[in-house]
Short mmCIF file of C-alpha atoms and ligand atoms in Angstrom, two decimals:
data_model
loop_
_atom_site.label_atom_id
_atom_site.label_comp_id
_atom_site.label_asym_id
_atom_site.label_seq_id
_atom_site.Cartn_x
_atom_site.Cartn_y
_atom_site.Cartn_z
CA UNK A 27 -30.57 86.50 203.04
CA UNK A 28 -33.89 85.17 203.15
CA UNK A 29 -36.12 84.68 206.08
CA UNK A 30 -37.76 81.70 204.37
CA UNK A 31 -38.44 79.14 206.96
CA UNK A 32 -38.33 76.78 203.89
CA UNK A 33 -35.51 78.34 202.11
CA UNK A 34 -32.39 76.17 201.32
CA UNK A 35 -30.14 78.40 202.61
CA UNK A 36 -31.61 80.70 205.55
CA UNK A 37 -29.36 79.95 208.62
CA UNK A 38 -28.41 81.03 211.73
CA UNK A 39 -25.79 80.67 214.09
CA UNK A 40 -27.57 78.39 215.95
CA UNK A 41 -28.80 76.45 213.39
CA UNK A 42 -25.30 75.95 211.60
CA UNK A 43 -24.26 74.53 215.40
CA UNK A 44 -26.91 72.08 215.57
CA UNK A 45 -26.06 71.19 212.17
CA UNK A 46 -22.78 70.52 212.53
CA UNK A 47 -23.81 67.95 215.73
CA UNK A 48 -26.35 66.39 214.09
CA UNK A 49 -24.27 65.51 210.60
CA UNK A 50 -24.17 61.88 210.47
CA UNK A 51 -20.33 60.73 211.02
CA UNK A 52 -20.32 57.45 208.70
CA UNK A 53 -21.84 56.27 205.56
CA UNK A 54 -23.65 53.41 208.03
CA UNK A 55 -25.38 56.67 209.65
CA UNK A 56 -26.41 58.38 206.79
CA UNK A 57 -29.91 58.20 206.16
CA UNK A 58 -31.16 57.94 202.34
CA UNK A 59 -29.35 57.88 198.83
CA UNK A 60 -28.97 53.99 199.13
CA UNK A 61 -27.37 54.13 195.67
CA UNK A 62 -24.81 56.64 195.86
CA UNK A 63 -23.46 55.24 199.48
CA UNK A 64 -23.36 51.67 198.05
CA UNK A 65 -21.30 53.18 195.24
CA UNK A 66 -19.19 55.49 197.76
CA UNK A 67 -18.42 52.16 200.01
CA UNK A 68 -17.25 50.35 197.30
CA UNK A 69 -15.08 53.37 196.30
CA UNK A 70 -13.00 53.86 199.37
CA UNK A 71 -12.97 50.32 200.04
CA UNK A 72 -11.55 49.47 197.19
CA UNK A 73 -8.84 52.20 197.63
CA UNK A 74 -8.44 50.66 201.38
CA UNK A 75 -7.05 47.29 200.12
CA UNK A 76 -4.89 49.01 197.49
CA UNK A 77 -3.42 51.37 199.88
CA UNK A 78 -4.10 54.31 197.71
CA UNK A 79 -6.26 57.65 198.21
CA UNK A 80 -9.38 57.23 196.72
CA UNK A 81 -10.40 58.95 193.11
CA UNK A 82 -11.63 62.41 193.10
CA UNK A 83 -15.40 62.63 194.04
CA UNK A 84 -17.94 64.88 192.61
CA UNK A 85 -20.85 65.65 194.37
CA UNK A 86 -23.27 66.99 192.69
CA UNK A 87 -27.24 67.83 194.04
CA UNK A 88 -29.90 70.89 195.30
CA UNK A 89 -29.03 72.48 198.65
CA UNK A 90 -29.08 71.28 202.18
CA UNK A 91 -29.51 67.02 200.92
CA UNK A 92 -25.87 66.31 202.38
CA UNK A 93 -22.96 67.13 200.20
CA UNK A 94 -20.73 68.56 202.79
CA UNK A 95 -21.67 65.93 205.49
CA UNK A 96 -20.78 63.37 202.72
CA UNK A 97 -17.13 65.33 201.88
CA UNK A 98 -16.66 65.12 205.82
CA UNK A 99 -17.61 60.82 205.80
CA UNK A 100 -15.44 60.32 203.25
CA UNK A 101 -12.77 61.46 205.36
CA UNK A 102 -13.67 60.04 208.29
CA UNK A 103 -14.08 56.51 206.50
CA UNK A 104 -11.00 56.54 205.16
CA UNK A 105 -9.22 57.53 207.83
CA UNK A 106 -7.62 61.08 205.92
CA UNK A 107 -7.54 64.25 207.14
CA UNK A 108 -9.74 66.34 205.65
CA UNK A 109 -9.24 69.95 204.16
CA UNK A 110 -12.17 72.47 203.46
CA UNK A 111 -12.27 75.31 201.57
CA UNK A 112 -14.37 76.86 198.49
CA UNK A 113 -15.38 77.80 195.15
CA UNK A 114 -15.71 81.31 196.00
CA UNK A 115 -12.46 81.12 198.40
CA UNK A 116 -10.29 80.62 194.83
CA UNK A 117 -10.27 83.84 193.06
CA UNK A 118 -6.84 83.17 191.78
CA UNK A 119 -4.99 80.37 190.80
CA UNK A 120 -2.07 81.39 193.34
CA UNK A 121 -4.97 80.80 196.02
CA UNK A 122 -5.19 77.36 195.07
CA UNK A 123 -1.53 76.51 194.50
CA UNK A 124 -1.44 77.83 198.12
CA UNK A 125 -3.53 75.02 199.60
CA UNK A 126 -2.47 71.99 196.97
CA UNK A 127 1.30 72.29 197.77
CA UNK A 128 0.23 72.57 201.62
CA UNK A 129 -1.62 69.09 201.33
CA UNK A 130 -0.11 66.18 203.75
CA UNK A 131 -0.27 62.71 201.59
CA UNK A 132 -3.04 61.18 201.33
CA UNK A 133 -5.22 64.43 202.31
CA UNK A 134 -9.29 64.66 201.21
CA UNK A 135 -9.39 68.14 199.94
CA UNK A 136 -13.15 69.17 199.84
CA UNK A 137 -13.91 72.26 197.33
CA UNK A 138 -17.07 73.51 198.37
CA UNK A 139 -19.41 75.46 195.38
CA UNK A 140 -16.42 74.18 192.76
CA UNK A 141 -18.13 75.88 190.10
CA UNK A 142 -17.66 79.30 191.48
CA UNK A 143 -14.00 78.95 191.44
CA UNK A 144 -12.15 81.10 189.21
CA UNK A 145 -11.01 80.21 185.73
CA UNK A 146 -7.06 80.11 186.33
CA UNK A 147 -7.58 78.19 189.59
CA UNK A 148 -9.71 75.39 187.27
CA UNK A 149 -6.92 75.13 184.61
CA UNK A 150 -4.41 74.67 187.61
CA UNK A 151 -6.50 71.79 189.40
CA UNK A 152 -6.86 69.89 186.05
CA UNK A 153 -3.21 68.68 186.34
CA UNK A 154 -3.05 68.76 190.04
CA UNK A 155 -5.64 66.04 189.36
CA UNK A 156 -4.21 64.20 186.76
CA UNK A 157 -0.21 64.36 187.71
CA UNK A 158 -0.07 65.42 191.45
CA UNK A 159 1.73 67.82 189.91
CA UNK A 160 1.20 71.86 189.08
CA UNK A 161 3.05 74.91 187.20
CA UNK A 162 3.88 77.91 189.26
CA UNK A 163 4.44 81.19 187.40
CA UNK A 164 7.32 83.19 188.52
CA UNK A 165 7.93 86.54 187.45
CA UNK A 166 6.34 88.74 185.20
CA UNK A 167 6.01 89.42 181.32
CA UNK A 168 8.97 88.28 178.93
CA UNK A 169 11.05 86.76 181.56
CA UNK A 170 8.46 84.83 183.22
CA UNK A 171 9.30 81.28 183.89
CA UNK A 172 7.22 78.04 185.38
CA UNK A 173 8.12 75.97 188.40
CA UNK A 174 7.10 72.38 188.06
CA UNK A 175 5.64 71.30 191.50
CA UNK A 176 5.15 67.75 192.72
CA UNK A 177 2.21 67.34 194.97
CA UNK A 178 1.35 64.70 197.57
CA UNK A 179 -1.37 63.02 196.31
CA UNK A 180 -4.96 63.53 197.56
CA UNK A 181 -8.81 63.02 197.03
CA UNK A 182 -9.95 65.71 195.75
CA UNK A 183 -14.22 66.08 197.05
CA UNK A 184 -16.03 68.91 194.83
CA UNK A 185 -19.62 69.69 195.88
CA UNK A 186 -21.69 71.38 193.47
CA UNK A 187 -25.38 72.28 193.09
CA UNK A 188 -24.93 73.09 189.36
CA UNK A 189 -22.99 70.46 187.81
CA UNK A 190 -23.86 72.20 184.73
CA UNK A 191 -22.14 74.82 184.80
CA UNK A 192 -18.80 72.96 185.27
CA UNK A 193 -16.49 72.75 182.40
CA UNK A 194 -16.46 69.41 181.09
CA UNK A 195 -12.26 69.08 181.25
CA UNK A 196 -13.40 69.72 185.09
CA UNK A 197 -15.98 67.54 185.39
CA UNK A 198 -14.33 64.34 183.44
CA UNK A 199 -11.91 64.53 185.59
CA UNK A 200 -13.73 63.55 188.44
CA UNK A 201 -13.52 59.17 189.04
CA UNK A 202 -16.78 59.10 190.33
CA UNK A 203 -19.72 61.64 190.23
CA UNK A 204 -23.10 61.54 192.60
CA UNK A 205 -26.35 62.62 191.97
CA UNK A 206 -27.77 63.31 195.34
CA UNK A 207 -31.98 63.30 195.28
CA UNK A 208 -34.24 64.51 197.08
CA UNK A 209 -35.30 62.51 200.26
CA UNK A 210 -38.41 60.21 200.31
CA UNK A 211 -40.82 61.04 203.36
CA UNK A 212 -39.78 57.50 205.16
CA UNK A 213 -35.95 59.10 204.60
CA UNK A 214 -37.08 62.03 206.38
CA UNK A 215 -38.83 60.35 209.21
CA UNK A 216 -35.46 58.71 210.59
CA UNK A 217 -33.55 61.74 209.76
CA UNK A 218 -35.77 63.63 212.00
CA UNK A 219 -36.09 60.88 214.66
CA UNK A 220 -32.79 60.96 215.27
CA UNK A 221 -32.59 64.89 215.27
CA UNK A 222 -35.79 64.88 217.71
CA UNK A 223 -33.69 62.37 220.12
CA UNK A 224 -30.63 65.17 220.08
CA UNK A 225 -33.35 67.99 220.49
CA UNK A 226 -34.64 65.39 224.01
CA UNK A 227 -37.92 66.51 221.94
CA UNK A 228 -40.60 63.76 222.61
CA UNK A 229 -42.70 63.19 219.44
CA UNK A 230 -44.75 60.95 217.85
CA UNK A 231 -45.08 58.96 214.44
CA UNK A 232 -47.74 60.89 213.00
CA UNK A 233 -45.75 63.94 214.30
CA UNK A 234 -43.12 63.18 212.54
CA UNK A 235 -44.58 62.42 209.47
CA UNK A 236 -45.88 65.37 209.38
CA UNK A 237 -42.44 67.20 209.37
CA UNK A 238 -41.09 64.64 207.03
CA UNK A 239 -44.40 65.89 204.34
CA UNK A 240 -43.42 69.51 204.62
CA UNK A 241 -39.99 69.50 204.53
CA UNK A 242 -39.32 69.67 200.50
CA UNK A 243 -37.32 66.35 200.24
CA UNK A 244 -34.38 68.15 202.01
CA UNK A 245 -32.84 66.89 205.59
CA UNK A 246 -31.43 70.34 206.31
CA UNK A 247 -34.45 71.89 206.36
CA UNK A 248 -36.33 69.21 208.16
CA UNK A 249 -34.24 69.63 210.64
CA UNK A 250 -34.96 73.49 210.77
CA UNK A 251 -38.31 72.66 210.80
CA UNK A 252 -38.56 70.48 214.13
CA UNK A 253 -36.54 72.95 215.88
CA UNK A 254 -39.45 75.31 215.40
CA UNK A 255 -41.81 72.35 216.35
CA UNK A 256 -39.07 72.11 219.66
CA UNK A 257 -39.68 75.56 220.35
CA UNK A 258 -43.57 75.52 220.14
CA UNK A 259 -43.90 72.35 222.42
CA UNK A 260 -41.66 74.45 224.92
CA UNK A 261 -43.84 77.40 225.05
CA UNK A 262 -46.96 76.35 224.69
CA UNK A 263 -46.04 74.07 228.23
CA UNK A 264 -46.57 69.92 226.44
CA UNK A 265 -42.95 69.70 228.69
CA UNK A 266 -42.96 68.26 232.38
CA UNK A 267 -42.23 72.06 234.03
CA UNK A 268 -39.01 72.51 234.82
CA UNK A 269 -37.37 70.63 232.42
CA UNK A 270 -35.61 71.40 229.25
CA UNK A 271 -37.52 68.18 227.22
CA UNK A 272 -40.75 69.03 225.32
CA UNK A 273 -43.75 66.78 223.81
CA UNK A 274 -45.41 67.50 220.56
CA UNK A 275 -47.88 65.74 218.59
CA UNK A 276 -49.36 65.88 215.63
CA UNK A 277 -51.65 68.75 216.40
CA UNK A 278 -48.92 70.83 217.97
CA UNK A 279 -46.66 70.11 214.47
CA UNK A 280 -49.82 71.12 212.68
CA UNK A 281 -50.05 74.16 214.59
CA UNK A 282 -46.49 74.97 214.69
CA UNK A 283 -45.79 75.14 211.07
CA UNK A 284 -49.28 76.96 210.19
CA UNK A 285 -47.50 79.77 212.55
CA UNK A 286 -44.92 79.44 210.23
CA UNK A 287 -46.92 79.43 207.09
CA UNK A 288 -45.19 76.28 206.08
CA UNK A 289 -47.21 75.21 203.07
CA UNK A 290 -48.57 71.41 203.38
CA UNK A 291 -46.22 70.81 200.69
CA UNK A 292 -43.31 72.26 201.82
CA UNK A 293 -42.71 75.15 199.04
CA UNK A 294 -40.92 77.73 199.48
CA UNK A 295 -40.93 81.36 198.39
CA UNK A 296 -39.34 80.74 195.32
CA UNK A 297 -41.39 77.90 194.19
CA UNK A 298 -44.30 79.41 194.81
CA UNK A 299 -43.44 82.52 192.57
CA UNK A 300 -42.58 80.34 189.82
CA UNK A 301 -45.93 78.27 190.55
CA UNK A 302 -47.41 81.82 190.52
CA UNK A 303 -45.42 82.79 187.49
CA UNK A 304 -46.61 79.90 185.50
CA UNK A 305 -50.22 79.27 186.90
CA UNK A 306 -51.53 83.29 186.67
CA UNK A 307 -49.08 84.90 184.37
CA UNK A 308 -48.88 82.52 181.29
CA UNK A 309 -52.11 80.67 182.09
CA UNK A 310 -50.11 77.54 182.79
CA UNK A 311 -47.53 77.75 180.25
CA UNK A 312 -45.65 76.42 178.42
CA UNK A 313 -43.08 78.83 179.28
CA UNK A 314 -39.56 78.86 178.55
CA UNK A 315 -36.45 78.88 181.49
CA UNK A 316 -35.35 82.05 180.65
CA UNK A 317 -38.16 83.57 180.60
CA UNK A 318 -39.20 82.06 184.02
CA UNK A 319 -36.12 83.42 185.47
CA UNK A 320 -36.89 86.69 184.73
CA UNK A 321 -40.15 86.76 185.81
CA UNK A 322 -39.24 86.15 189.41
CA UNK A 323 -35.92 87.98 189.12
CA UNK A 324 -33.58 84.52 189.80
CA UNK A 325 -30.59 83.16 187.81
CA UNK A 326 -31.97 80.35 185.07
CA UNK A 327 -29.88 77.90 186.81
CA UNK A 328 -31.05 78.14 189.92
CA UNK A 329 -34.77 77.52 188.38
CA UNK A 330 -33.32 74.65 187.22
CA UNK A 331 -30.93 73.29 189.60
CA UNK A 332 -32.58 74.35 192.70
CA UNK A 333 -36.26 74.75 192.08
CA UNK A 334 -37.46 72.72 189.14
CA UNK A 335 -36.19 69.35 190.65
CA UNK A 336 -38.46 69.45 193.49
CA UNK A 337 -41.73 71.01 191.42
CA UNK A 338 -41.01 67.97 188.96
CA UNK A 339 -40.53 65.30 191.49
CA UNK A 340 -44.16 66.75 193.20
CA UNK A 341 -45.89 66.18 189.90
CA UNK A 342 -47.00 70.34 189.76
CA UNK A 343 -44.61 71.25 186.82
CA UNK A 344 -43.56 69.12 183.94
CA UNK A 345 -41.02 70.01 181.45
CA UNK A 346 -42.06 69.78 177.52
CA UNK A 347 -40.08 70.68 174.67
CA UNK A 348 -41.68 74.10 174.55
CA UNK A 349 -41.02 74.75 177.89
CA UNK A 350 -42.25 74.44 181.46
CA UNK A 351 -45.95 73.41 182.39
CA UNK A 352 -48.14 73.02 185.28
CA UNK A 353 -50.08 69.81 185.63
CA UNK A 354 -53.73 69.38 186.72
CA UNK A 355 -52.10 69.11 190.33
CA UNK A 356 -50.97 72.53 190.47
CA UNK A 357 -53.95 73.94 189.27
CA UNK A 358 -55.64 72.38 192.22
CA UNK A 359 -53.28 72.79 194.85
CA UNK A 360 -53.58 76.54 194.51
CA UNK A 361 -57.21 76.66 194.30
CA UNK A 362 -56.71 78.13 190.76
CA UNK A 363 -58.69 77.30 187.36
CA UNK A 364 -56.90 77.83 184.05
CA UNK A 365 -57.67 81.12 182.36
CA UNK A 366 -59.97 82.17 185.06
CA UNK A 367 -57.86 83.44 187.65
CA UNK A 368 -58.74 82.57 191.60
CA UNK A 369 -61.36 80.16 192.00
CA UNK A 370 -62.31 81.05 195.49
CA UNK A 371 -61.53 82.10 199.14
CA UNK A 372 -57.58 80.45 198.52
CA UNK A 373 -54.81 80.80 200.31
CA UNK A 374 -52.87 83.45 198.45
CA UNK A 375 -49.88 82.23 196.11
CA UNK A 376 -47.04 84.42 198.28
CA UNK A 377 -46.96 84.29 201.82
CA UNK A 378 -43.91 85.32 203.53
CA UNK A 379 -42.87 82.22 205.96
CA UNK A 380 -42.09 83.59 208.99
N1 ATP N 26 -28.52 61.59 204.73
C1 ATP N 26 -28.61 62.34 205.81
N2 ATP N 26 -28.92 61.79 206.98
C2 ATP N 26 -29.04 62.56 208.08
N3 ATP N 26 -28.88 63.89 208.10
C3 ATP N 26 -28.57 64.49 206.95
C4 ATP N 26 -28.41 63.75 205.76
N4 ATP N 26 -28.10 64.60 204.77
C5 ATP N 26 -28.06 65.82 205.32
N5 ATP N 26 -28.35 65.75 206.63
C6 ATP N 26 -28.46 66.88 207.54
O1 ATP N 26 -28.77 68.03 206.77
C7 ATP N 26 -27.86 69.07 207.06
C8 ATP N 26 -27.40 69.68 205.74
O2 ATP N 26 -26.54 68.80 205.08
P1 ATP N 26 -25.26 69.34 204.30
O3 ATP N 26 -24.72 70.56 204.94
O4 ATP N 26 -24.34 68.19 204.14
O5 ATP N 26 -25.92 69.72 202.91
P2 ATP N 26 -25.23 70.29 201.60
O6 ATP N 26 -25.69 69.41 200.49
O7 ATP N 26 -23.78 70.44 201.82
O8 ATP N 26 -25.91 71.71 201.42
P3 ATP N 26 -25.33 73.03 200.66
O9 ATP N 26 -25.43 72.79 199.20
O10 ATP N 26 -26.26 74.12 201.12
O11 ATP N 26 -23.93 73.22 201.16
C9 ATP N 26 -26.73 68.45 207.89
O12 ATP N 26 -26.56 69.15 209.07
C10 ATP N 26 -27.19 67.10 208.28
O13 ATP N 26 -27.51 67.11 209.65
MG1 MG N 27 -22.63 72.18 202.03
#
């Protein structure tokens, strides 16, 4: 696991804790993604005044923006209990038939990483989703047989962050699918002034701001990021002594993160070896995914789920039919000139966070 400060999916115990607390409980609470909670609302509602369970639900989106907080509000707002498991969890489709038949009516089963589940377990929840109904195979060979079973009928939540590599039987399936994207910096500002009032953390605008700018569109990890900020202003003594509440400004964020070597844009490790990748090794490309992929030794769909959103949405990569470019943007951020190499003093491309 990484020690990324910036990384999607570096956690602690601690962290997962503070987490859980601070997950907003309602779609009223949650900050951001206007679009997809005004089409969520009108989703459950209209399943309220029916008296039915709500269509299936596929949430789809890079790490840490909200997908299980959003499996757990659509629970809570329509009053269902709500099951968890995952993608990884299903290795057979006698797994799954295991927690379908043990569903209470109306229950909001939430399938965590769906796309990791395994093949048999897919073909299984295709009917389970259509009929509320699956097959169970009973014996072996010639005299096999299969059990029709009636299921209570449910919600079924999927959260994915590679909604391409579902199967499209899978995916059609689904009533409703949402796009989660990235947060703005004003999104990020009230997620982490609410955060800072759980933390008792006194901090400013600017401050926050700040936190919001560095925090690569993603809640989860600007929340990660003011608990170092927390843990700064405690130390370095902005707190009234003897009490567990600390102050920090902007110059105490600014200081905090640079201890960090949280880049002013937020990047992480990853992006910046495929910035590096792009920018040193193929003089700015174009270069292709799969080629990308190798280069930094990474899957080509987490480049593309995970990584090449956020580059894109910063304007330092675009994508062209040949492949993946850097912009004029990138060239400056890193100090770099094309097919020249390092312009100058620069901060270097990799720096470990942390
Ligand atoms: N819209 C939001 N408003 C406030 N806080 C949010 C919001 N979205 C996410 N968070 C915070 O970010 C944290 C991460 O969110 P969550 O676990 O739901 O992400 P995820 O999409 O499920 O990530 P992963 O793909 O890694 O499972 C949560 O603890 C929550 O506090
Ligand atoms: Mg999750």
């Amino acid at each position: 696991m990484s020690d990324d400060l910036t990384a999607p999916q570096a956690q602690g115990e601690a962290e997962l804790a503070f987490e859980g607390a601070l997950r907003p409980k309602t779609l009223t609470e949650f900050v951001g993604q206007a679009k997809v909670r005004g089409q969520l609302q009108l989703l459950l509602t209209a399943a309220r005044l029916q008296e039915r369970t709500a269509d299936h639900i596929l949430l789809a989106g890079p790490p840490g923006l909200g997908k299980t907080t959003l499996a757990m509000i659509v629970a809570a707002e329509s009053d269902r209990p709500l099951r968890m498991s995952s993608g990884p969890a299903i290795q057979h489709a006698g797994d799954l038939a295991a927690v379908l038949s043990s569903l209470v009516p109306g229950e909001v089963l939430f399938i965590d990483e769906i796309h990791r589940m395994a093949r048999s377990a897919e073909e299984m929840l295709y009917l389970a989703m259509e009929d509320f109904r699956i097959d169970i195979m009973v014996g072996k060979g010639a005299g096999a047989t299969s059990i029709p079973l009636d299921l209570a009928p449910f919600t079924l939540v999927g959260a994915t962050t590679r909604s391409g590599l579902l199967p499209n039987p899978l995916r059609d399936r689904f009533g409703f699918t949402a796009h989660l994207e990235f947060y703005s910096d004003e999104e990020l500002e009230q997620v982490l002034d609410r955060a800072a009032g759980m933390l008792e953390l006194d901090i400013d605008k600017r401050a926050l701001a700040e936190i919001a700018r560095r925090s690569r569109g993603t809640p989860r990890i600007a929340n990660r990021l003011l608990r170092r900020v927390r843990d700064y202003a405690l130390v370095h003594g902005q707190a009234p002594s003897g009490r567990d509440a600390a102050r920090a400004d902007l110059a105490a964020v600014q200081a905090a993160l640079e201890l960090y070597d949280v880049d002013p844009l937020g990047l992480d490790r990853l992006d910046r070896a495929v910035m590096e990748t792009i920018l040193t090794r193929f003089d700015g490309g174009p270069v292709g995914l799969s080629t990308l992929a190798v280069s930094v030794g990474e899957e080509a769909e987490t480049i593309e789920s995970v990584v090449e959103p956020f580059l894109v949405r910063i304007g330092l990569v675009s994508r062209t039919p040949r492949g993946r470019v850097a912009t004029a943007q990138a060239w400056r951020h890193f100090g770099l000139e094309p097919g020249r190499g390092p312009s100058g003093a620069q901060q270097p491309l990799f720096t470990d966070n942390l």
